[in-house]
């Protein structure tokens, strides 16, 4: 469950040109435990999942009728097996690829598109801006997951359609933040000065306004990534995300629910993995926000 | 200490070496740094200083209030008449008793001194009924009496109003009504007129003083305005950078200041200087209250500054009858005038 | 005071375009269906006659504007067509399912208040204490805590191991309903409360530093009464705003939780309708949930206004 208010993210940071983006991250991260911990955790999860064949010899989808519900640590299965005899550790590693794909795939696209729409709308002003922002407001009236489910219902459940639904439903957060930052940045001296110098609107937007918008949307993107991961997993859990038998953490949790009394690890281990991935992005977001506050 | 301190039997308040340290990122802010003073029953003491001199924090500490939960307060604040040896180490129950019956405070901004979501009548009634005061009809009558006493027009009709429906002056009158509800022995008024319109300021000050006289209450009037304080106070303490730099009876202080900071404050008063001369401003700004040593804190801005001042630990010394000063160069006879050459370099 | 009443009415007037927009989005959802919706619905049972019938019942044979008009007219009268899965009017289905969802949200709100008010104030009064530290950690974690995982853990511990509460279903009769909804409501309330606790903590700290609290303390009244009579009512306003902002997420959470606990509410209706391509049901549920969020937000504003006599509308602090 994601609970947040896009308007609040990075609120404390002063809206000014962000030099931190130009600073190499490791140097900037010095003395910032949240940033380091988040980045480290994300790195470990990514290496484990992307390099899954290096860490397990089992296939995530191979059914073994002779090794059903094996307890963890026995029969050569590190975390045991599920009700079809599939190795849980292998499913965990391979399944994480999908959750990582949702985190990055859904988030980066909406980050770029939403930010562009928000900035363009604010800079256009007038009725265009009014209409765009009313549309954004409308999207916020719908519970996010309901909107995504409804879009998936219309398009039909599949991995591709899940991404499309996430893209359609979640660009609005970025648009709102980018809009707010652009509107306020446009009132700052250096932007007005750039206008007086006769620079083109596009050049002002990209060279002068974007740097003050980017930090805010970047911090929000970390929060949004947590939300997208959880939403993807929720859809998997509800059986309308990535179709079976593809392993995905949410659907694994759902599959294990029936065996929760005897084999709780089937649900709780993928659940733990999901929480860790979420915490990684949360810490990353906290760290970036701190960094912004310090630089601002 | 002074040789002319007030007789102990009539002492209301006896403060010794009060220190308030507020932790901050750059170190402990010493908002009060060794403040000692005494107050007789029914006396009016003015505490004057610039913003950030620690006068407000100091005076709140006299009531046992800390600026933040993290700050440390040391020294002793005794109320001899009430058998309170040190308000700073009083158990919560006795502190509440003292607050309810003996002392009161009037904060600077009346707009934030009353609870915005409770009715005026309720808030005054709460002060009346606390500490076993009257409730019900008797309480209601007392509330009206108090509001009449502070000159709130037609109080019967305003009991059910909320604070936002009141003007600043009316709010401050209500706060004063709450303060005098239990006929306290001490009222600390922290710049009670600063946030008000100029015309209202005089009315509120006059009201406060007439109530003080009628009730025989001790009053500590905190202000950054020496002209206000000099009109109404028996004695005046001048604070600079968390310390009292001069303490004297009002007339003495005005006529023969024994600290260059006091003299500079007086010189900056409109009306204190002949019309054809310019008002003098004090160059520089007060120091941050972090990591200050025992030497004179006014030295960087002082027109009487000498090299010897930089190594001389200051303390309040007697410079006359009931008159103390921290200045190294102050004597019972005089405070030197600045040399003309020095003045030129200043301008 | 007169102007504040006017402002509140203007809030209500603002609702009209929002509600209008919600119907538009719900209506357009069906237009997202690739190809012929009738064919999608019928699948291998496709015959030209059946398809024509479905097109007629969905109004697809009419011009777009006409279709939208029919949709709005239907929505106003609670008629959303017929469910293909249940072969019943969608309006009836909604009526059947709304009770459970409303009760779940209501119980969740009660649990949220019961958890966050004492914890939030405690964390503020004892800053840096155990409760403060613990809620801080939970807040970071709560962000990343999926509702269904919390639900499964609660089922495991309180349902299966301890046997204190039913692990699913809805039961019969109000008392039984409440009993069945305890774990689901806790599932929603725990992560949500982490946010409310932190928000109440910070607003309480702000209020505790206000002059009027000092004035009240100097009246000599006990600290507990200060907290209840002077602090809480001022501190709760900003929390109500946070609650309103995050309400949509809470309602979204019910969709998942209803499925974890097999509760016959709107959320499970919605999810069931996805795989059966029951488009009218999807449209109607999305519409109803969005309208619910908007209306409760308005209610939050009104309550906030009642709590704070200075406020005519929205937040001004």
mmCIF file of N, CA and C in Angstrom, chain A residues 154-192:
data_model
loop_
_atom_site.group_PDB
_atom_site.id
_atom_site.type_symbol
_atom_site.label_atom_id
_atom_site.label_comp_id
_atom_site.label_asym_id
_atom_site.label_seq_id
_atom_site.Cartn_x
_atom_site.Cartn_y
_atom_site.Cartn_z
ATOM 1 N N UNK A 154 -10.222 -3.442 -19.557
ATOM 2 C CA UNK A 154 -10.591 -3.066 -20.916
ATOM 3 C C UNK A 154 -9.622 -3.652 -21.928
ATOM 4 N N UNK A 155 -8.320 -3.598 -21.607
ATOM 5 C CA UNK A 155 -7.317 -4.029 -22.578
ATOM 6 C C UNK A 155 -7.124 -5.537 -22.567
ATOM 7 N N UNK A 156 -7.468 -6.179 -21.454
ATOM 8 C CA UNK A 156 -7.199 -7.620 -21.297
ATOM 9 C C UNK A 156 -5.923 -7.817 -20.495
ATOM 10 N N UNK A 157 -5.921 -8.778 -19.554
ATOM 11 C CA UNK A 157 -4.760 -8.972 -18.684
ATOM 12 C C UNK A 157 -3.573 -9.551 -19.442
ATOM 13 N N UNK A 158 -2.451 -8.838 -19.390
ATOM 14 C CA UNK A 158 -1.189 -9.356 -19.921
ATOM 15 C C UNK A 158 -0.087 -8.447 -19.400
ATOM 16 N N UNK A 159 1.158 -8.916 -19.524
ATOM 17 C CA UNK A 159 2.284 -8.120 -19.039
ATOM 18 C C UNK A 159 2.331 -6.761 -19.730
ATOM 19 N N UNK A 160 2.159 -6.797 -21.068
ATOM 20 C CA UNK A 160 2.230 -5.562 -21.833
ATOM 21 C C UNK A 160 1.134 -4.591 -21.384
ATOM 22 N N UNK A 161 -0.096 -5.134 -21.243
ATOM 23 C CA UNK A 161 -1.215 -4.260 -20.881
ATOM 24 C C UNK A 161 -1.086 -3.726 -19.462
ATOM 25 N N UNK A 162 -0.417 -4.515 -18.584
ATOM 26 C CA UNK A 162 -0.201 -4.009 -17.239
ATOM 27 C C UNK A 162 0.687 -2.773 -17.285
ATOM 28 N N UNK A 163 1.748 -2.831 -18.102
ATOM 29 C CA UNK A 163 2.603 -1.649 -18.239
ATOM 30 C C UNK A 163 1.830 -0.471 -18.800
ATOM 31 N N UNK A 164 1.025 -0.737 -19.832
ATOM 32 C CA UNK A 164 0.248 0.354 -20.436
ATOM 33 C C UNK A 164 -0.667 0.989 -19.391
ATOM 34 N N UNK A 165 -1.324 0.128 -18.591
ATOM 35 C CA UNK A 165 -2.241 0.652 -17.583
ATOM 36 C C UNK A 165 -1.489 1.511 -16.554
ATOM 37 N N UNK A 166 -0.301 1.037 -16.133
ATOM 38 C CA UNK A 166 0.488 1.807 -15.175
ATOM 39 C C UNK A 166 0.903 3.152 -15.774
ATOM 40 N N UNK A 167 1.289 3.109 -17.056
ATOM 41 C CA UNK A 167 1.696 4.360 -17.698
ATOM 42 C C UNK A 167 0.536 5.348 -17.759
ATOM 43 N N UNK A 168 -0.638 4.838 -18.195
ATOM 44 C CA UNK A 168 -1.794 5.739 -18.332
ATOM 45 C C UNK A 168 -2.164 6.350 -16.981
ATOM 46 N N UNK A 169 -2.078 5.516 -15.911
ATOM 47 C CA UNK A 169 -2.626 5.971 -14.635
ATOM 48 C C UNK A 169 -1.643 6.814 -13.826
ATOM 49 N N UNK A 170 -0.323 6.675 -14.040
ATOM 50 C CA UNK A 170 0.571 7.274 -13.051
ATOM 51 C C UNK A 170 1.441 8.417 -13.553
ATOM 52 N N UNK A 171 1.224 8.914 -14.759
ATOM 53 C CA UNK A 171 2.003 10.073 -15.195
ATOM 54 C C UNK A 171 1.564 11.334 -14.452
ATOM 55 N N UNK A 172 0.336 11.285 -13.890
ATOM 56 C CA UNK A 172 -0.250 12.522 -13.354
ATOM 57 C C UNK A 172 0.513 13.053 -12.151
ATOM 58 N N UNK A 173 1.087 12.145 -11.336
ATOM 59 C CA UNK A 173 1.845 12.598 -10.163
ATOM 60 C C UNK A 173 3.004 13.489 -10.589
ATOM 61 N N UNK A 174 3.743 13.024 -11.608
ATOM 62 C CA UNK A 174 4.881 13.806 -12.095
ATOM 63 C C UNK A 174 4.412 15.114 -12.710
ATOM 64 N N UNK A 175 3.298 15.023 -13.453
ATOM 65 C CA UNK A 175 2.797 16.229 -14.117
ATOM 66 C C UNK A 175 2.467 17.290 -13.077
ATOM 67 N N UNK A 176 1.854 16.862 -11.967
ATOM 68 C CA UNK A 176 1.466 17.830 -10.955
ATOM 69 C C UNK A 176 2.690 18.487 -10.319
ATOM 70 N N UNK A 177 3.696 17.667 -9.986
ATOM 71 C CA UNK A 177 4.901 18.214 -9.358
ATOM 72 C C UNK A 177 5.647 19.122 -10.328
ATOM 73 N N UNK A 178 5.841 18.625 -11.557
ATOM 74 C CA UNK A 178 6.580 19.404 -12.548
ATOM 75 C C UNK A 178 5.852 20.714 -12.832
ATOM 76 N N UNK A 179 4.529 20.638 -12.867
ATOM 77 C CA UNK A 179 3.738 21.840 -13.102
ATOM 78 C C UNK A 179 3.979 22.862 -11.999
ATOM 79 N N UNK A 180 3.890 22.393 -10.749
ATOM 80 C CA UNK A 180 4.081 23.305 -9.619
ATOM 81 C C UNK A 180 5.461 23.930 -9.624
ATOM 82 N N UNK A 181 6.476 23.106 -9.852
ATOM 83 C CA UNK A 181 7.849 23.620 -9.825
ATOM 84 C C UNK A 181 8.111 24.577 -10.983
ATOM 85 N N UNK A 182 7.565 24.237 -12.152
ATOM 86 C CA UNK A 182 7.780 25.109 -13.304
ATOM 87 C C UNK A 182 7.117 26.460 -13.070
ATOM 88 N N UNK A 183 5.888 26.423 -12.540
ATOM 89 C CA UNK A 183 5.189 27.685 -12.300
ATOM 90 C C UNK A 183 5.990 28.554 -11.346
ATOM 91 N N UNK A 184 6.537 27.944 -10.276
ATOM 92 C CA UNK A 184 7.245 28.793 -9.321
ATOM 93 C C UNK A 184 8.619 29.181 -9.860
ATOM 94 N N UNK A 185 9.278 28.255 -10.583
ATOM 95 C CA UNK A 185 10.598 28.595 -11.122
ATOM 96 C C UNK A 185 10.509 29.734 -12.129
ATOM 97 N N UNK A 186 9.383 29.777 -12.846
ATOM 98 C CA UNK A 186 9.246 30.813 -13.874
ATOM 99 C C UNK A 186 9.245 32.207 -13.276
ATOM 100 N N UNK A 187 8.988 32.265 -11.970
ATOM 101 C CA UNK A 187 8.958 33.581 -11.331
ATOM 102 C C UNK A 187 10.326 33.984 -10.795
ATOM 103 N N UNK A 188 11.302 33.068 -10.864
ATOM 104 C CA UNK A 188 12.609 33.408 -10.322
ATOM 105 C C UNK A 188 13.398 34.279 -11.271
ATOM 106 N N UNK A 189 14.246 35.068 -10.662
ATOM 107 C CA UNK A 189 15.012 36.061 -11.402
ATOM 108 C C UNK A 189 15.760 35.495 -12.587
ATOM 109 N N UNK A 190 16.457 34.361 -12.391
ATOM 110 C CA UNK A 190 17.320 33.903 -13.470
ATOM 111 C C UNK A 190 16.526 33.461 -14.678
ATOM 112 N N UNK A 191 15.265 32.963 -14.434
ATOM 113 C CA UNK A 191 14.452 32.549 -15.572
ATOM 114 C C UNK A 191 13.946 33.784 -16.322
ATOM 115 N N UNK A 192 13.510 34.775 -15.533
ATOM 116 C CA UNK A 192 13.045 36.012 -16.159
ATOM 117 C C UNK A 192 14.191 36.665 -16.922
#
